[in-house]
XYZ file of C-alpha atoms in Angstrom:
513
model
C 3.697 -45.131 -81.782
C 6.629 -46.578 -79.710
C 6.068 -46.329 -75.906
C 9.034 -46.767 -73.493
C 8.203 -47.904 -69.952
C 10.616 -46.480 -67.369
C 10.856 -47.695 -63.730
C 10.016 -45.272 -61.069
C 12.729 -43.164 -59.340
C 10.398 -41.880 -56.505
C 12.721 -38.973 -55.533
C 11.363 -35.524 -54.791
C 13.601 -32.340 -54.778
C 15.547 -30.212 -57.116
C 15.518 -30.987 -60.882
C 18.526 -32.473 -62.861
C 20.553 -29.594 -64.285
C 23.663 -29.506 -66.309
C 25.285 -26.100 -66.241
C 27.528 -25.165 -69.004
C 29.340 -22.173 -68.086
C 28.259 -18.666 -67.121
C 26.720 -15.591 -68.543
C 29.123 -12.808 -69.511
C 32.118 -14.706 -67.913
C 33.136 -18.013 -67.057
C 31.628 -18.007 -63.357
C 35.021 -18.222 -61.847
C 36.835 -15.615 -59.767
C 35.725 -13.717 -56.844
C 36.259 -10.106 -57.735
C 33.242 -7.950 -57.253
C 31.786 -5.937 -60.261
C 32.903 -2.428 -60.478
C 29.898 -1.250 -62.457
C 26.117 -1.660 -61.849
C 25.184 -1.201 -65.371
C 22.101 -3.549 -65.868
C 22.266 -6.497 -68.089
C 19.813 -8.106 -70.582
C 18.867 -11.761 -70.406
C 16.992 -13.617 -73.157
C 15.354 -16.772 -71.968
C 15.688 -19.601 -74.802
C 13.939 -22.907 -74.354
C 13.961 -26.303 -76.398
C 13.465 -29.831 -76.073
C 15.143 -33.132 -76.971
C 13.396 -35.472 -79.689
C 11.047 -38.330 -78.141
C 8.836 -40.737 -79.716
C 6.832 -41.141 -76.645
C 4.253 -38.321 -77.072
C 3.176 -35.776 -79.503
C 2.694 -32.669 -77.433
C 3.912 -31.954 -73.981
C 2.166 -28.729 -72.631
C 3.465 -26.862 -69.554
C 2.678 -23.380 -68.156
C 5.288 -21.380 -66.744
C 4.581 -18.651 -64.506
C 7.940 -17.178 -63.419
C 11.768 -17.647 -63.900
C 14.014 -16.253 -61.231
C 17.721 -15.889 -60.627
C 18.437 -16.503 -56.859
C 21.448 -15.253 -54.970
C 22.349 -14.799 -51.281
C 21.453 -11.040 -51.731
C 18.058 -11.897 -53.039
C 16.150 -12.576 -56.150
C 15.999 -11.193 -59.638
C 12.681 -11.979 -61.569
C 13.483 -12.714 -65.254
C 9.910 -13.555 -66.366
C 6.605 -13.319 -64.565
C 3.309 -13.890 -66.328
C 1.619 -17.095 -67.422
C 2.722 -18.754 -70.701
C 2.008 -22.173 -72.060
C 4.758 -23.979 -73.988
C 4.469 -27.124 -76.190
C 7.876 -28.484 -75.403
C 7.711 -31.164 -78.037
C 7.015 -28.497 -80.669
C 10.525 -27.417 -80.098
C 12.280 -30.409 -81.315
C 14.061 -28.687 -84.272
C 14.567 -25.101 -83.017
C 14.539 -23.000 -79.959
C 12.000 -20.645 -78.613
C 12.907 -17.082 -77.411
C 10.542 -17.349 -74.368
C 11.095 -13.879 -72.957
C 13.618 -11.059 -72.850
C 14.446 -9.222 -69.524
C 16.338 -5.794 -69.412
C 17.540 -4.118 -66.380
C 18.892 -7.346 -64.789
C 21.001 -6.638 -61.771
C 24.561 -7.880 -62.604
C 26.269 -10.167 -60.118
C 26.683 -13.783 -58.936
C 23.657 -16.135 -58.678
C 23.569 -19.542 -57.213
C 20.661 -21.089 -58.860
C 17.657 -20.549 -61.314
C 13.916 -21.199 -60.194
C 11.285 -22.218 -62.652
C 7.798 -21.999 -61.206
C 5.083 -24.071 -62.973
C 1.324 -23.623 -62.850
C -0.624 -26.271 -60.914
C -3.260 -27.981 -63.360
C -6.063 -30.248 -62.282
C -5.156 -32.098 -59.003
C -1.785 -30.671 -58.391
C -0.353 -31.814 -61.759
C 1.649 -29.695 -64.116
C 2.176 -31.280 -67.310
C -0.078 -32.547 -70.104
C 1.000 -35.322 -72.498
C -1.024 -36.000 -75.759
C -0.597 -38.925 -78.134
C -2.361 -37.828 -81.329
C -2.753 -41.359 -82.558
C -4.193 -42.841 -79.411
C -7.862 -43.484 -78.602
C -9.344 -41.446 -75.656
C -8.984 -41.648 -72.787
C -5.530 -42.964 -73.408
C -4.672 -40.039 -75.676
C -3.930 -37.687 -72.652
C -1.926 -37.966 -69.612
C -1.602 -35.638 -66.875
C 1.860 -35.698 -65.189
C 2.790 -34.391 -61.681
C 5.986 -32.772 -60.743
C 7.040 -33.187 -57.116
C 6.933 -29.461 -56.545
C 5.840 -26.458 -58.638
C 8.985 -24.538 -57.977
C 11.810 -26.348 -59.899
C 15.205 -25.283 -58.768
C 18.261 -25.748 -61.016
C 21.594 -25.798 -59.075
C 24.518 -25.525 -61.139
C 27.985 -26.809 -60.286
C 29.468 -23.129 -60.770
C 28.183 -19.957 -59.695
C 26.435 -18.075 -62.472
C 28.245 -14.730 -63.158
C 26.239 -11.992 -65.070
C 28.662 -9.203 -65.988
C 27.482 -5.342 -65.964
C 25.895 -4.292 -69.075
C 26.030 -7.836 -70.426
C 23.580 -9.457 -73.119
C 23.315 -13.094 -72.423
C 21.178 -16.036 -73.110
C 19.774 -18.471 -70.561
C 19.202 -21.651 -72.607
C 17.055 -24.344 -71.247
C 16.834 -27.775 -72.774
C 13.897 -29.942 -71.318
C 14.811 -33.530 -71.951
C 11.358 -35.337 -72.012
C 12.894 -38.588 -72.908
C 14.675 -38.831 -69.541
C 12.345 -36.814 -67.467
C 9.309 -39.275 -67.412
C 9.067 -41.872 -64.736
C 6.167 -44.197 -64.289
C 5.567 -44.559 -60.525
C 5.314 -48.243 -59.128
C 1.881 -47.463 -57.274
C -0.110 -49.297 -59.874
C -2.330 -46.213 -60.230
C -1.233 -45.393 -63.712
C -0.087 -41.790 -62.703
C 3.107 -40.438 -63.941
C 5.568 -38.242 -61.954
C 8.021 -36.195 -63.683
C 11.480 -35.257 -62.429
C 12.630 -32.715 -64.872
C 15.935 -33.295 -66.739
C 16.911 -29.962 -68.005
C 20.288 -29.013 -69.532
C 21.082 -25.414 -69.026
C 23.720 -23.005 -70.552
C 24.155 -19.322 -69.618
C 26.255 -17.444 -72.016
C 26.724 -14.949 -74.987
C 24.944 -17.423 -77.364
C 22.169 -19.865 -77.298
C 23.541 -23.305 -76.574
C 21.106 -25.653 -78.046
C 20.526 -26.331 -81.807
C 22.746 -23.452 -82.631
C 20.214 -21.062 -81.625
C 17.818 -21.825 -84.626
C 14.911 -19.775 -83.738
C 11.393 -18.901 -85.310
C 9.899 -15.453 -84.637
C 6.714 -14.042 -85.842
C 5.742 -10.207 -86.139
C 5.401 -7.014 -87.960
C 8.185 -5.335 -90.017
C 8.801 -1.868 -88.214
C 11.614 -0.395 -90.316
C 13.609 -1.709 -93.472
C 17.250 -0.955 -94.114
C 19.723 -1.916 -96.784
C 20.768 -5.267 -95.008
C 17.594 -6.367 -93.473
C 14.762 -5.223 -91.326
C 13.429 -4.644 -87.831
C 10.678 -7.169 -86.651
C 8.617 -6.372 -83.724
C 6.043 -8.645 -81.764
C 3.334 -7.735 -79.573
C 4.218 -8.047 -75.900
C 1.606 -10.495 -75.073
C 3.587 -12.867 -77.428
C 7.224 -12.297 -76.448
C 7.435 -10.457 -73.021
C 6.468 -11.095 -69.427
C 3.823 -9.485 -67.725
C 6.110 -7.030 -65.944
C 7.424 -5.830 -69.215
C 4.698 -3.889 -71.336
C 6.711 -2.966 -74.402
C 6.719 -4.795 -77.610
C 9.758 -6.934 -78.485
C 11.931 -6.304 -81.477
C 14.895 -7.897 -83.031
C 17.044 -6.990 -86.082
C 16.830 -9.362 -89.041
C 19.806 -9.788 -91.243
C 18.848 -10.899 -94.917
C 21.592 -12.519 -96.811
C 22.245 -13.345 -100.467
C 21.153 -16.985 -99.776
C 18.314 -16.087 -97.546
C 14.939 -17.621 -98.853
C 11.980 -15.109 -99.100
C 8.589 -16.505 -99.623
C 5.440 -15.144 -100.381
C 2.154 -16.049 -98.603
C 1.441 -18.559 -101.419
C 4.519 -20.379 -100.797
C 6.381 -19.403 -103.749
C 9.718 -17.473 -103.656
C 9.496 -13.581 -103.674
C 11.875 -12.255 -106.292
C 12.425 -8.702 -108.024
C 11.073 -6.898 -105.006
C 12.995 -3.938 -103.777
C 13.053 -3.773 -100.764
C 12.442 -7.420 -100.200
C 9.989 -6.898 -97.550
C 7.767 -3.852 -96.807
C 7.045 -1.812 -93.634
C 3.889 -3.074 -91.894
C 4.200 -6.746 -93.406
C 3.263 -9.565 -90.951
C 5.837 -12.348 -91.524
C 7.979 -15.158 -89.799
C 11.644 -15.401 -89.838
C 13.640 -18.702 -89.081
C 17.241 -18.155 -88.585
C 20.042 -18.033 -86.126
C 19.661 -15.848 -82.970
C 22.615 -13.935 -81.928
C 23.070 -10.882 -79.704
C 23.924 -7.441 -80.695
C 27.466 -6.495 -79.544
C 27.904 -3.707 -77.209
C 28.320 -0.976 -80.062
C 24.795 -2.031 -81.327
C 26.155 -2.089 -85.016
C 27.767 -5.375 -85.124
C 26.333 -8.840 -84.313
C 28.234 -11.621 -82.602
C 28.946 -14.251 -85.004
C 31.878 -16.236 -83.706
C 30.252 -19.491 -84.215
C 27.901 -18.899 -87.220
C 29.894 -21.338 -89.159
C 28.822 -24.040 -86.803
C 26.549 -25.253 -89.498
C 28.028 -26.284 -92.903
C 27.155 -24.532 -96.185
C 26.702 -26.202 -99.241
C 26.974 -24.503 -102.613
C 26.001 -21.062 -100.916
C 27.881 -17.882 -100.128
C 30.690 -17.991 -97.434
C 29.680 -18.410 -93.787
C 28.188 -15.273 -91.849
C 30.577 -12.595 -91.344
C 30.264 -9.159 -89.478
C 27.911 -6.487 -91.192
C 27.048 -2.941 -90.254
C 23.558 -3.069 -89.585
C 21.841 0.074 -91.642
C 19.111 1.539 -89.824
C 18.408 5.378 -90.154
C 15.975 5.257 -87.363
C 18.545 4.109 -84.856
C 19.542 6.206 -81.962
C 22.608 5.317 -80.099
C 21.424 6.416 -76.770
C 18.028 4.628 -77.169
C 17.946 1.661 -74.771
C 15.037 0.202 -76.536
C 17.176 -0.510 -79.502
C 17.038 -4.403 -80.192
C 19.721 -6.500 -78.388
C 19.268 -9.460 -80.435
C 19.542 -10.247 -84.022
C 18.378 -13.120 -86.298
C 20.551 -14.054 -89.155
C 17.835 -15.063 -91.490
C 17.617 -18.477 -93.204
C 14.183 -17.934 -94.430
C 11.578 -15.293 -94.318
C 7.894 -16.517 -94.624
C 5.518 -13.581 -95.471
C 1.943 -13.727 -94.111
C 0.095 -13.633 -90.714
C 0.434 -16.445 -88.242
C -1.282 -19.583 -89.572
C -0.388 -18.871 -93.315
C 2.703 -21.233 -92.763
C 2.274 -24.547 -91.085
C 4.825 -26.939 -89.464
C 4.276 -30.370 -91.230
C 5.985 -33.300 -89.795
C 6.271 -36.760 -91.345
C 8.530 -39.418 -92.990
C 9.859 -39.090 -96.547
C 8.471 -42.013 -98.530
C 9.833 -41.113 -102.060
C 13.090 -39.108 -102.941
C 13.140 -35.850 -104.538
C 12.353 -35.854 -108.448
C 15.226 -34.180 -110.062
C 12.997 -32.751 -112.810
C 9.864 -31.491 -110.862
C 11.857 -31.151 -107.475
C 8.989 -32.697 -105.638
C 8.980 -35.707 -103.092
C 6.665 -37.665 -101.077
C 5.795 -37.255 -97.503
C 3.635 -39.545 -95.190
C 2.540 -37.055 -92.575
C 2.388 -37.871 -88.921
C -0.734 -38.232 -87.164
C -2.593 -35.186 -85.459
C -2.144 -32.907 -88.357
C -5.539 -33.196 -89.953
C -4.638 -35.936 -92.462
C -6.135 -39.401 -92.664
C -3.869 -42.631 -92.401
C -3.726 -43.120 -96.125
C -2.549 -39.582 -97.213
C 0.473 -39.131 -98.991
C 1.702 -35.325 -99.552
C 3.372 -34.154 -102.664
C 5.912 -31.580 -101.299
C 7.252 -28.813 -103.861
C 10.786 -27.546 -103.282
C 12.474 -24.325 -105.053
C 15.963 -23.423 -105.680
C 15.424 -20.715 -102.919
C 14.366 -23.441 -100.279
C 16.650 -24.116 -97.712
C 17.334 -27.843 -96.695
C 19.419 -28.760 -93.579
C 20.197 -32.014 -91.864
C 20.267 -32.145 -87.954
C 23.042 -34.081 -86.970
C 23.261 -36.219 -83.664
C 25.794 -33.938 -82.238
C 23.137 -30.901 -82.730
C 24.876 -29.246 -85.653
C 23.249 -28.157 -88.802
C 24.457 -29.166 -92.095
C 22.985 -27.631 -95.276
C 22.386 -30.376 -97.956
C 21.021 -30.385 -101.438
C 17.624 -31.769 -102.403
C 19.233 -35.033 -103.827
C 20.627 -35.787 -100.301
C 17.095 -36.025 -98.816
C 16.762 -39.848 -98.019
C 14.116 -42.323 -98.174
C 12.710 -42.831 -94.743
C 14.174 -39.519 -93.432
C 12.175 -37.810 -90.781
C 11.320 -34.307 -92.029
C 9.832 -31.109 -90.469
C 8.659 -28.748 -93.141
C 7.789 -24.956 -93.178
C 5.115 -25.107 -95.861
C 1.931 -23.469 -97.298
C -1.035 -25.960 -97.929
C -2.381 -25.655 -101.299
C -5.982 -26.250 -102.459
C -6.166 -29.586 -104.122
C -7.307 -29.581 -107.899
C -7.588 -33.175 -108.095
C -4.533 -32.990 -110.654
C -0.866 -33.833 -110.343
C 0.091 -30.482 -108.687
C 1.885 -30.402 -105.454
C -0.006 -30.391 -102.060
C 2.538 -28.159 -100.232
C 5.185 -25.485 -101.147
C 7.975 -25.755 -98.894
C 10.371 -22.837 -97.855
C 12.391 -24.762 -95.108
C 13.041 -28.577 -94.670
C 14.802 -30.026 -91.617
C 15.791 -33.741 -91.977
C 17.133 -36.022 -89.554
C 17.555 -39.881 -88.959
C 16.068 -41.001 -85.755
C 18.883 -41.685 -83.603
C 19.324 -45.477 -82.849
C 19.020 -44.741 -78.996
C 17.365 -46.733 -76.236
C 16.660 -46.641 -72.812
C 16.946 -49.342 -70.127
C 16.420 -49.388 -66.481
C 18.102 -51.646 -63.831
C 19.892 -52.181 -60.575
C 23.806 -51.302 -60.608
C 25.594 -54.565 -59.777
C 29.216 -53.615 -60.000
C 31.261 -51.094 -61.724
C 34.477 -51.838 -63.804
C 36.800 -50.290 -66.150
C 34.849 -51.851 -68.874
C 31.467 -50.171 -67.716
C 28.988 -51.135 -65.376
C 26.889 -54.417 -64.747
C 23.220 -53.915 -64.534
C 20.570 -56.340 -63.455
C 17.501 -56.332 -65.642
C 14.621 -58.566 -64.913
C 16.870 -60.946 -63.317
C 19.553 -60.944 -66.117
C 22.841 -59.280 -66.110
C 23.926 -56.820 -68.770
C 27.424 -54.956 -69.156
C 26.764 -51.213 -70.071
C 29.523 -49.962 -72.203
C 30.937 -46.547 -71.122
C 33.252 -44.057 -72.602
C 35.260 -41.821 -70.213
C 35.301 -38.774 -72.643
C 31.534 -38.984 -73.613
C 29.478 -40.722 -70.804
C 27.763 -38.483 -68.637
C 26.842 -39.741 -65.063
C 24.582 -38.233 -62.379
C 23.571 -39.485 -58.913
C 20.341 -38.296 -57.490
C 19.460 -38.107 -53.971
C 16.835 -36.297 -51.642
C 19.168 -33.157 -51.540
C 19.760 -32.674 -55.164
C 21.802 -34.004 -58.076
C 25.504 -34.375 -58.632
C 27.660 -35.093 -61.709
C 29.966 -38.041 -61.040
C 32.440 -40.222 -62.964
C 31.238 -43.529 -64.013
C 33.455 -45.137 -61.348
C 31.756 -43.373 -58.533
C 28.320 -44.681 -59.421
C 26.865 -46.333 -56.244
C 26.375 -50.173 -56.391
C 22.663 -51.075 -55.554
C 21.163 -47.886 -57.010
C 18.587 -47.827 -59.980
C 20.163 -46.718 -63.109
C 18.356 -45.123 -66.259
C 20.606 -45.514 -68.930
C 20.193 -43.904 -72.349
C 22.434 -44.648 -75.304
C 23.070 -46.771 -78.459
C 22.047 -50.360 -78.720
C 25.215 -52.666 -79.226
C 24.082 -56.143 -77.695
C 23.219 -54.423 -74.403
C 23.792 -50.536 -74.345
C 26.617 -48.099 -75.177
C 25.813 -45.300 -72.589
C 25.585 -41.658 -73.342
C 23.823 -40.583 -70.183
C 23.390 -42.494 -66.792
C 21.155 -41.246 -64.137
C 21.193 -43.232 -60.776
C 19.206 -42.896 -57.723
C 18.274 -44.882 -54.644
C 16.138 -47.960 -55.233
C 12.461 -47.293 -54.097
C 11.956 -48.721 -50.368
C 9.987 -51.891 -50.188
C 6.998 -51.725 -47.989
């Protein structure tokens, strides 16, 4: 496994935050709200891809909105998250109703301290103990996210607070020689009426509560979805479309069953997370065409959700909807996430392909898996810009990285498949690298960085390159031309002789004792 070594930026204080707008509004203006109708906030989390580690386990104990007038708790409890399990989708971490509308200046995440003041456990599945685990310290258990603009939550709004933990940029190795790691969290945040990251592709498990003509209501127990301050089960409406793949617990497509799912069935749904609109009957689909369709029905459009059990005055009616891509029948554990590399393209006759599974999934180093696709299987490519493009089986490429939703089959020693696949998410590993060095000068062409005594010109694009300066008091987004000479810069981008920068994070050089 490739390991990247980062130089230390030994800075305490707030986490890096990129705030992208406000919930229920754009965060601008100073007019006070005329209504006190409570809002609903859904907490959504995800992580960017990294090759450094296989798991990144963190336990979150609270999420709080903070204003000059006080605090509004969004989540309180104790929930562990494997951030690297969220490379291809988002997690609906918690839902909080009854949120006080108004203006908020920052968001605070509180992390549970483990071991000796450390907060994060990194696991490398293909390393040998003790190198397979590394505890990481965060400067403070309270991680404050300070947006550039004030967060506004409108009365009665239903909004998402989306957090993207970028582990690739967060980890810094100290220069103490002790081998300890210190993490300054790099978290991209968006608060608005739609999930910001990965187009809101979400995975939810639960029990079917009611079934309607166009879908069903899925409910999960409170311990799986809600905070300790919210004792009710959490429910979402699920919209089933003509091209939604519905699969039985044996991994084969479910056909000729009406209704397609039954009340009381345990299942998992993978689809696009959206809010229900204020009238509860329509869902908000303004950007459902953010992923491209290939040889399928037209993009999602508005539907009346048929639910005879729905009471307009019932505040417990689901605030969110999942537009289903696949439905996987069976209790949790029936379907597994299998990651690996495609080593043989799809056979046009059998619709099978070969997968070399990643370490840490229970297979030995020589195992190659035969994966079976069906015409009901859904296949997407995760583009570098975060969009989803639906593709055909023939467009799965040799050496693609792939994440499968699949049922493992009992081997018969014959030529049959090892996996029945409902969903495949393919991607090419982005050709990104990270380098660290001292900023020597800044010019219209970019910036000169000294790396191990040699100079390197880092190309920048005024439209796409993001630059941030860290200090003891926080973080500030700046233009590339305002990056301070003499600061240490961590540059992430694509290799082109030296580097074409996508993100530059700069901070003062560590003091020399």
